[in-house]
């Protein structure tokens, strides 16, 4: 009971954060992550699939294209509306339901596979979210995740933001979901196998400033950080540009930033 109320307050604030800006403009950049993850998961036609913290539906739609029966959940209804619009545009069957990743409204053993692409990792109560992933997946089914790593570009981006706008006390960093030891702690004996595969998602822009502007204007966490800083946001902007330049691998005057993440495939006990 000592942590419930603070976490609920944090969750409400998170909902407003992810509803701000235009997450779809960021989700479009990482669309290949979802497609690759679903192929790695080797789903079968007719599988019952749940996409947790689906956002605008990248992973849910990728699974639907494989002939799976898919439910996309998120606690931000505006994002689910975008997912539903995309499904209609492609003529894909998709169920969308507002739901909290820490309290999924489904019976035990409902799904053959439970997916999340850089989504569930942002749940403030990591242990509760991990338990829910396993609970709603049938024994022998798969938990399939794509998570940013602590030391990759996005992990370091969150550390950079945190130096300017400290996160709430007691909340563990979301990129810990990209650390194998932490994943083993979270999933524990709920799974019989756990495989992690490092991948890179390459962000391509004309310049470090171009990338920074996109995240500043469209990505909820950075947009809200700049709003909180007001006129003091210049230092954060400069740090984000420097971070992008540090990770730039392009040799033609443009920007190519590999962002490390891990594909996670776990078999439920």
mmCIF file of C-alpha atoms in Angstrom:
data_model
loop_
_atom_site.group_PDB
_atom_site.id
_atom_site.type_symbol
_atom_site.label_atom_id
_atom_site.label_comp_id
_atom_site.label_asym_id
_atom_site.label_seq_id
_atom_site.Cartn_x
_atom_site.Cartn_y
_atom_site.Cartn_z
ATOM 1 C CA UNK A 1 0.000 0.000 0.000
ATOM 2 C CA UNK A 2 2.911 2.362 0.537
ATOM 3 C CA UNK A 3 3.677 2.592 -3.190
ATOM 4 C CA UNK A 4 0.222 2.297 -4.753
ATOM 5 C CA UNK A 5 -0.857 5.937 -4.631
ATOM 6 C CA UNK A 6 2.440 7.397 -5.889
ATOM 7 C CA UNK A 7 2.495 4.891 -8.749
ATOM 8 C CA UNK A 8 -1.086 5.739 -9.686
ATOM 9 C CA UNK A 9 -0.154 9.407 -9.817
ATOM 10 C CA UNK A 10 2.853 8.621 -11.960
ATOM 11 C CA UNK A 11 0.724 6.496 -14.283
ATOM 12 C CA UNK A 12 -1.774 9.311 -14.846
ATOM 13 C CA UNK A 13 1.092 11.631 -15.663
ATOM 14 C CA UNK A 14 2.526 9.044 -18.072
ATOM 15 C CA UNK A 15 -0.801 8.775 -19.889
ATOM 16 C CA UNK A 16 -0.789 12.523 -20.511
ATOM 17 C CA UNK A 17 2.833 12.329 -21.644
ATOM 18 C CA UNK A 18 2.237 9.622 -24.249
ATOM 19 C CA UNK A 19 -0.922 11.363 -25.473
ATOM 20 C CA UNK A 20 1.032 14.567 -26.088
ATOM 21 C CA UNK A 21 2.944 15.382 -29.227
ATOM 22 C CA UNK A 22 2.507 12.939 -32.094
ATOM 23 C CA UNK A 23 3.773 9.508 -31.100
ATOM 24 C CA UNK A 24 2.730 8.176 -34.492
ATOM 25 C CA UNK A 25 5.532 10.214 -36.057
ATOM 26 C CA UNK A 26 8.028 8.375 -33.851
ATOM 27 C CA UNK A 27 6.337 4.982 -34.177
ATOM 28 C CA UNK A 28 6.642 5.282 -37.952
ATOM 29 C CA UNK A 29 10.413 5.446 -37.586
ATOM 30 C CA UNK A 30 10.608 2.204 -35.597
ATOM 31 C CA UNK A 31 8.066 0.257 -37.659
ATOM 32 C CA UNK A 32 10.817 -2.149 -38.892
ATOM 33 C CA UNK A 33 11.443 -3.266 -35.290
ATOM 34 C CA UNK A 34 7.926 -4.658 -35.033
ATOM 35 C CA UNK A 35 8.035 -6.402 -38.390
ATOM 36 C CA UNK A 36 11.346 -8.031 -37.562
ATOM 37 C CA UNK A 37 10.207 -9.052 -34.081
ATOM 38 C CA UNK A 38 7.069 -10.757 -35.371
ATOM 39 C CA UNK A 39 9.107 -12.693 -37.925
ATOM 40 C CA UNK A 40 11.536 -13.744 -35.182
ATOM 41 C CA UNK A 41 8.596 -14.894 -33.080
ATOM 42 C CA UNK A 42 7.572 -17.345 -35.826
ATOM 43 C CA UNK A 43 3.856 -16.979 -35.124
ATOM 44 C CA UNK A 44 1.351 -19.315 -36.740
ATOM 45 C CA UNK A 45 -1.825 -18.451 -38.628
ATOM 46 C CA UNK A 46 -4.702 -18.364 -36.167
ATOM 47 C CA UNK A 47 -2.586 -17.737 -33.082
ATOM 48 C CA UNK A 48 -4.285 -15.650 -30.405
ATOM 49 C CA UNK A 49 -1.974 -12.664 -29.925
ATOM 50 C CA UNK A 50 -1.993 -9.800 -27.443
ATOM 51 C CA UNK A 51 0.029 -6.640 -28.114
ATOM 52 C CA UNK A 52 0.609 -4.871 -24.781
ATOM 53 C CA UNK A 53 1.224 -1.114 -24.721
ATOM 54 C CA UNK A 54 0.615 -1.267 -28.455
ATOM 55 C CA UNK A 55 0.745 2.470 -29.126
ATOM 56 C CA UNK A 56 -0.274 3.019 -32.733
ATOM 57 C CA UNK A 57 -0.263 -0.724 -33.404
ATOM 58 C CA UNK A 58 3.022 -1.557 -35.139
ATOM 59 C CA UNK A 59 3.386 -5.035 -33.634
ATOM 60 C CA UNK A 60 -0.346 -5.754 -33.611
ATOM 61 C CA UNK A 61 -0.638 -5.036 -37.330
ATOM 62 C CA UNK A 62 2.469 -7.070 -38.117
ATOM 63 C CA UNK A 63 0.898 -10.053 -36.329
ATOM 64 C CA UNK A 64 -2.440 -9.492 -38.043
ATOM 65 C CA UNK A 65 -0.694 -9.669 -41.414
ATOM 66 C CA UNK A 66 0.411 -13.174 -40.400
ATOM 67 C CA UNK A 67 -3.218 -14.241 -40.014
ATOM 68 C CA UNK A 68 -3.206 -14.077 -36.221
ATOM 69 C CA UNK A 69 -6.227 -13.100 -34.144
ATOM 70 C CA UNK A 70 -4.886 -9.952 -32.525
ATOM 71 C CA UNK A 71 -5.898 -7.712 -29.643
ATOM 72 C CA UNK A 72 -4.051 -4.421 -29.219
ATOM 73 C CA UNK A 73 -4.115 -2.777 -25.794
ATOM 74 C CA UNK A 74 -2.848 0.519 -24.460
ATOM 75 C CA UNK A 75 -3.819 2.905 -21.685
ATOM 76 C CA UNK A 76 -3.818 5.877 -24.076
ATOM 77 C CA UNK A 77 -7.037 5.776 -26.137
ATOM 78 C CA UNK A 78 -5.767 8.330 -28.652
ATOM 79 C CA UNK A 79 -3.006 5.926 -29.692
ATOM 80 C CA UNK A 80 -5.409 3.011 -30.016
ATOM 81 C CA UNK A 81 -7.613 5.097 -32.304
ATOM 82 C CA UNK A 82 -4.632 5.479 -34.627
ATOM 83 C CA UNK A 83 -4.036 1.716 -34.520
ATOM 84 C CA UNK A 84 -7.679 1.058 -35.400
ATOM 85 C CA UNK A 85 -7.529 3.542 -38.277
ATOM 86 C CA UNK A 86 -4.430 1.832 -39.656
ATOM 87 C CA UNK A 87 -6.082 -1.599 -39.421
ATOM 88 C CA UNK A 88 -9.143 -0.366 -41.310
ATOM 89 C CA UNK A 89 -6.949 1.209 -43.985
ATOM 90 C CA UNK A 90 -5.209 -2.136 -44.545
ATOM 91 C CA UNK A 91 -8.363 -4.216 -44.259
ATOM 92 C CA UNK A 92 -6.960 -6.123 -41.278
ATOM 93 C CA UNK A 93 -9.100 -7.484 -38.434
ATOM 94 C CA UNK A 94 -7.910 -5.983 -35.140
ATOM 95 C CA UNK A 95 -9.502 -5.679 -31.723
ATOM 96 C CA UNK A 96 -8.418 -2.624 -29.745
ATOM 97 C CA UNK A 97 -9.076 -2.343 -26.022
ATOM 98 C CA UNK A 98 -7.968 0.234 -23.476
ATOM 99 C CA UNK A 99 -6.067 -1.597 -20.754
ATOM 100 C CA UNK A 100 -3.355 -1.145 -18.145
ATOM 101 C CA UNK A 101 -0.275 -3.315 -18.710
ATOM 102 C CA UNK A 102 -0.093 -3.884 -14.948
ATOM 103 C CA UNK A 103 -3.691 -5.186 -14.708
ATOM 104 C CA UNK A 104 -4.685 -6.800 -17.996
ATOM 105 C CA UNK A 105 -8.440 -7.580 -18.199
ATOM 106 C CA UNK A 106 -8.068 -11.141 -19.483
ATOM 107 C CA UNK A 107 -8.263 -14.577 -17.855
ATOM 108 C CA UNK A 108 -5.164 -16.656 -17.264
ATOM 109 C CA UNK A 109 -3.745 -18.545 -20.275
ATOM 110 C CA UNK A 110 -5.793 -16.597 -22.851
ATOM 111 C CA UNK A 111 -3.171 -15.976 -25.536
ATOM 112 C CA UNK A 112 -0.678 -18.014 -27.550
ATOM 113 C CA UNK A 113 1.738 -15.084 -27.721
ATOM 114 C CA UNK A 114 2.078 -11.764 -25.895
ATOM 115 C CA UNK A 115 4.018 -9.027 -27.681
ATOM 116 C CA UNK A 116 5.312 -5.594 -26.809
ATOM 117 C CA UNK A 117 7.599 -3.322 -28.812
ATOM 118 C CA UNK A 118 9.228 -0.705 -26.562
ATOM 119 C CA UNK A 119 5.914 -0.444 -24.751
ATOM 120 C CA UNK A 120 5.515 -2.507 -21.580
ATOM 121 C CA UNK A 121 9.016 -1.444 -20.545
ATOM 122 C CA UNK A 122 7.558 1.959 -19.602
ATOM 123 C CA UNK A 123 5.116 0.561 -17.026
ATOM 124 C CA UNK A 124 6.086 2.132 -13.672
ATOM 125 C CA UNK A 125 5.648 -1.122 -11.695
ATOM 126 C CA UNK A 126 7.931 -3.422 -13.658
ATOM 127 C CA UNK A 127 7.302 -6.532 -11.571
ATOM 128 C CA UNK A 128 3.519 -6.243 -11.925
ATOM 129 C CA UNK A 129 3.752 -5.753 -15.681
ATOM 130 C CA UNK A 130 6.066 -8.754 -16.123
ATOM 131 C CA UNK A 131 3.744 -10.939 -14.060
ATOM 132 C CA UNK A 132 0.784 -9.936 -16.226
ATOM 133 C CA UNK A 133 2.585 -10.809 -19.462
ATOM 134 C CA UNK A 134 3.131 -14.347 -18.195
ATOM 135 C CA UNK A 135 -0.287 -14.726 -16.580
ATOM 136 C CA UNK A 136 -2.330 -14.105 -19.732
ATOM 137 C CA UNK A 137 -0.080 -16.288 -21.934
ATOM 138 C CA UNK A 138 -0.777 -20.004 -22.038
ATOM 139 C CA UNK A 139 1.860 -22.507 -20.867
ATOM 140 C CA UNK A 140 4.206 -23.135 -23.769
ATOM 141 C CA UNK A 141 3.241 -19.839 -25.352
ATOM 142 C CA UNK A 142 5.638 -16.999 -26.057
ATOM 143 C CA UNK A 143 6.397 -13.629 -24.535
ATOM 144 C CA UNK A 144 7.997 -11.619 -27.340
ATOM 145 C CA UNK A 145 9.516 -8.199 -26.653
ATOM 146 C CA UNK A 146 11.675 -5.512 -28.214
ATOM 147 C CA UNK A 147 13.282 -3.360 -25.508
ATOM 148 C CA UNK A 148 15.752 -0.486 -25.652
ATOM 149 C CA UNK A 149 18.988 -1.219 -23.793
ATOM 150 C CA UNK A 150 20.440 0.941 -21.006
ATOM 151 C CA UNK A 151 23.638 1.780 -22.879
ATOM 152 C CA UNK A 152 22.195 2.202 -26.369
ATOM 153 C CA UNK A 153 21.244 5.535 -27.911
ATOM 154 C CA UNK A 154 17.690 5.636 -26.545
ATOM 155 C CA UNK A 155 18.826 4.426 -23.131
ATOM 156 C CA UNK A 156 21.378 7.213 -23.044
ATOM 157 C CA UNK A 157 18.766 9.670 -24.308
ATOM 158 C CA UNK A 158 16.657 8.935 -21.233
ATOM 159 C CA UNK A 159 19.689 9.382 -19.015
ATOM 160 C CA UNK A 160 20.331 12.728 -20.696
ATOM 161 C CA UNK A 161 16.748 13.843 -20.120
ATOM 162 C CA UNK A 162 16.993 12.651 -16.505
ATOM 163 C CA UNK A 163 19.956 14.929 -15.851
ATOM 164 C CA UNK A 164 17.771 17.911 -16.695
ATOM 165 C CA UNK A 165 14.372 16.667 -15.493
ATOM 166 C CA UNK A 166 14.901 13.962 -12.833
ATOM 167 C CA UNK A 167 12.443 11.047 -12.936
ATOM 168 C CA UNK A 168 10.121 10.393 -9.979
ATOM 169 C CA UNK A 169 11.906 8.758 -7.038
ATOM 170 C CA UNK A 170 11.572 5.007 -6.715
ATOM 171 C CA UNK A 171 10.883 4.358 -10.407
ATOM 172 C CA UNK A 172 13.393 2.095 -12.109
ATOM 173 C CA UNK A 173 14.608 3.149 -15.570
ATOM 174 C CA UNK A 174 12.569 1.612 -18.410
ATOM 175 C CA UNK A 175 15.696 0.544 -20.396
ATOM 176 C CA UNK A 176 16.468 -1.988 -17.649
ATOM 177 C CA UNK A 177 14.064 -4.192 -19.618
ATOM 178 C CA UNK A 178 16.920 -4.400 -22.130
ATOM 179 C CA UNK A 179 19.303 -5.884 -19.547
ATOM 180 C CA UNK A 180 19.410 -9.683 -19.406
ATOM 181 C CA UNK A 181 19.929 -9.902 -15.652
ATOM 182 C CA UNK A 182 16.972 -7.623 -14.987
ATOM 183 C CA UNK A 183 14.778 -9.577 -17.409
ATOM 184 C CA UNK A 184 15.622 -12.802 -15.620
ATOM 185 C CA UNK A 185 14.641 -11.147 -12.353
ATOM 186 C CA UNK A 186 11.351 -9.937 -13.810
ATOM 187 C CA UNK A 187 10.290 -13.135 -15.557
ATOM 188 C CA UNK A 188 11.963 -15.621 -13.219
ATOM 189 C CA UNK A 189 10.450 -19.088 -13.071
ATOM 190 C CA UNK A 190 7.425 -17.925 -15.036
ATOM 191 C CA UNK A 191 9.398 -18.864 -18.163
ATOM 192 C CA UNK A 192 11.326 -21.980 -19.096
ATOM 193 C CA UNK A 193 13.495 -20.392 -21.778
ATOM 194 C CA UNK A 194 14.724 -16.856 -22.332
ATOM 195 C CA UNK A 195 16.639 -15.799 -25.449
ATOM 196 C CA UNK A 196 17.949 -12.290 -26.123
ATOM 197 C CA UNK A 197 19.193 -11.120 -29.502
ATOM 198 C CA UNK A 198 20.869 -7.687 -29.804
ATOM 199 C CA UNK A 199 19.648 -5.555 -32.706
ATOM 200 C CA UNK A 200 20.116 -1.995 -33.944
ATOM 201 C CA UNK A 201 17.374 0.320 -35.146
ATOM 202 C CA UNK A 202 19.065 2.993 -37.275
ATOM 203 C CA UNK A 203 17.595 6.499 -37.155
ATOM 204 C CA UNK A 204 18.349 8.420 -40.360
ATOM 205 C CA UNK A 205 18.123 12.223 -40.504
ATOM 206 C CA UNK A 206 19.779 15.074 -42.324
ATOM 207 C CA UNK A 207 21.537 16.209 -39.155
ATOM 208 C CA UNK A 208 21.722 15.805 -35.383
ATOM 209 C CA UNK A 209 19.521 18.873 -35.128
ATOM 210 C CA UNK A 210 16.930 17.219 -37.356
ATOM 211 C CA UNK A 211 16.724 14.196 -35.071
ATOM 212 C CA UNK A 212 16.593 16.380 -31.967
ATOM 213 C CA UNK A 213 13.827 18.526 -33.432
ATOM 214 C CA UNK A 214 11.730 15.464 -34.282
ATOM 215 C CA UNK A 215 12.010 14.079 -30.759
ATOM 216 C CA UNK A 216 11.551 17.490 -29.140
ATOM 217 C CA UNK A 217 8.342 18.199 -31.061
ATOM 218 C CA UNK A 218 6.773 14.748 -31.427
ATOM 219 C CA UNK A 219 7.994 12.346 -28.697
ATOM 220 C CA UNK A 220 5.972 12.715 -25.501
ATOM 221 C CA UNK A 221 8.788 12.232 -22.937
ATOM 222 C CA UNK A 222 11.098 14.761 -24.568
ATOM 223 C CA UNK A 223 8.284 17.166 -25.427
ATOM 224 C CA UNK A 224 7.178 17.218 -21.777
ATOM 225 C CA UNK A 225 10.772 17.619 -20.599
ATOM 226 C CA UNK A 226 11.171 20.711 -22.742
ATOM 227 C CA UNK A 227 7.839 22.054 -21.515
ATOM 228 C CA UNK A 228 8.986 21.598 -17.912
ATOM 229 C CA UNK A 229 12.308 23.328 -18.567
ATOM 230 C CA UNK A 230 10.865 26.280 -20.432
ATOM 231 C CA UNK A 231 13.586 28.787 -21.270
ATOM 232 C CA UNK A 232 16.139 26.468 -19.648
ATOM 233 C CA UNK A 233 15.569 23.850 -22.349
ATOM 234 C CA UNK A 234 18.498 25.084 -24.434
ATOM 235 C CA UNK A 235 20.984 22.997 -22.452
ATOM 236 C CA UNK A 236 18.929 19.828 -22.962
ATOM 237 C CA UNK A 237 18.673 20.565 -26.673
ATOM 238 C CA UNK A 238 22.452 20.971 -26.932
ATOM 239 C CA UNK A 239 23.027 17.743 -24.995
ATOM 240 C CA UNK A 240 20.658 15.832 -27.298
ATOM 241 C CA UNK A 241 22.422 17.169 -30.387
ATOM 242 C CA UNK A 242 25.792 16.172 -28.896
ATOM 243 C CA UNK A 243 24.485 12.685 -28.089
ATOM 244 C CA UNK A 244 23.241 12.200 -31.652
ATOM 245 C CA UNK A 245 26.547 13.404 -33.074
ATOM 246 C CA UNK A 246 28.448 11.041 -30.764
ATOM 247 C CA UNK A 247 26.472 8.073 -32.127
ATOM 248 C CA UNK A 248 26.540 9.154 -35.762
ATOM 249 C CA UNK A 249 28.015 6.520 -38.088
ATOM 250 C CA UNK A 250 27.333 8.345 -41.380
ATOM 251 C CA UNK A 251 30.286 9.369 -43.541
ATOM 252 C CA UNK A 252 28.345 11.410 -46.123
ATOM 253 C CA UNK A 253 27.406 14.442 -44.059
ATOM 254 C CA UNK A 254 24.017 13.089 -42.952
ATOM 255 C CA UNK A 255 23.052 11.379 -39.692
ATOM 256 C CA UNK A 256 22.781 7.637 -39.073
ATOM 257 C CA UNK A 257 22.328 6.708 -35.419
ATOM 258 C CA UNK A 258 22.186 3.013 -34.476
ATOM 259 C CA UNK A 259 19.938 2.560 -31.437
ATOM 260 C CA UNK A 260 20.598 -0.730 -29.663
ATOM 261 C CA UNK A 261 17.684 -2.860 -28.508
ATOM 262 C CA UNK A 262 17.175 -6.531 -27.716
ATOM 263 C CA UNK A 263 14.663 -8.968 -29.128
ATOM 264 C CA UNK A 264 13.371 -11.138 -26.304
ATOM 265 C CA UNK A 265 11.646 -14.470 -26.816
ATOM 266 C CA UNK A 266 10.598 -16.373 -23.707
ATOM 267 C CA UNK A 267 8.596 -19.600 -23.380
ATOM 268 C CA UNK A 268 6.008 -19.507 -20.626
ATOM 269 C CA UNK A 269 6.171 -22.234 -18.007
#
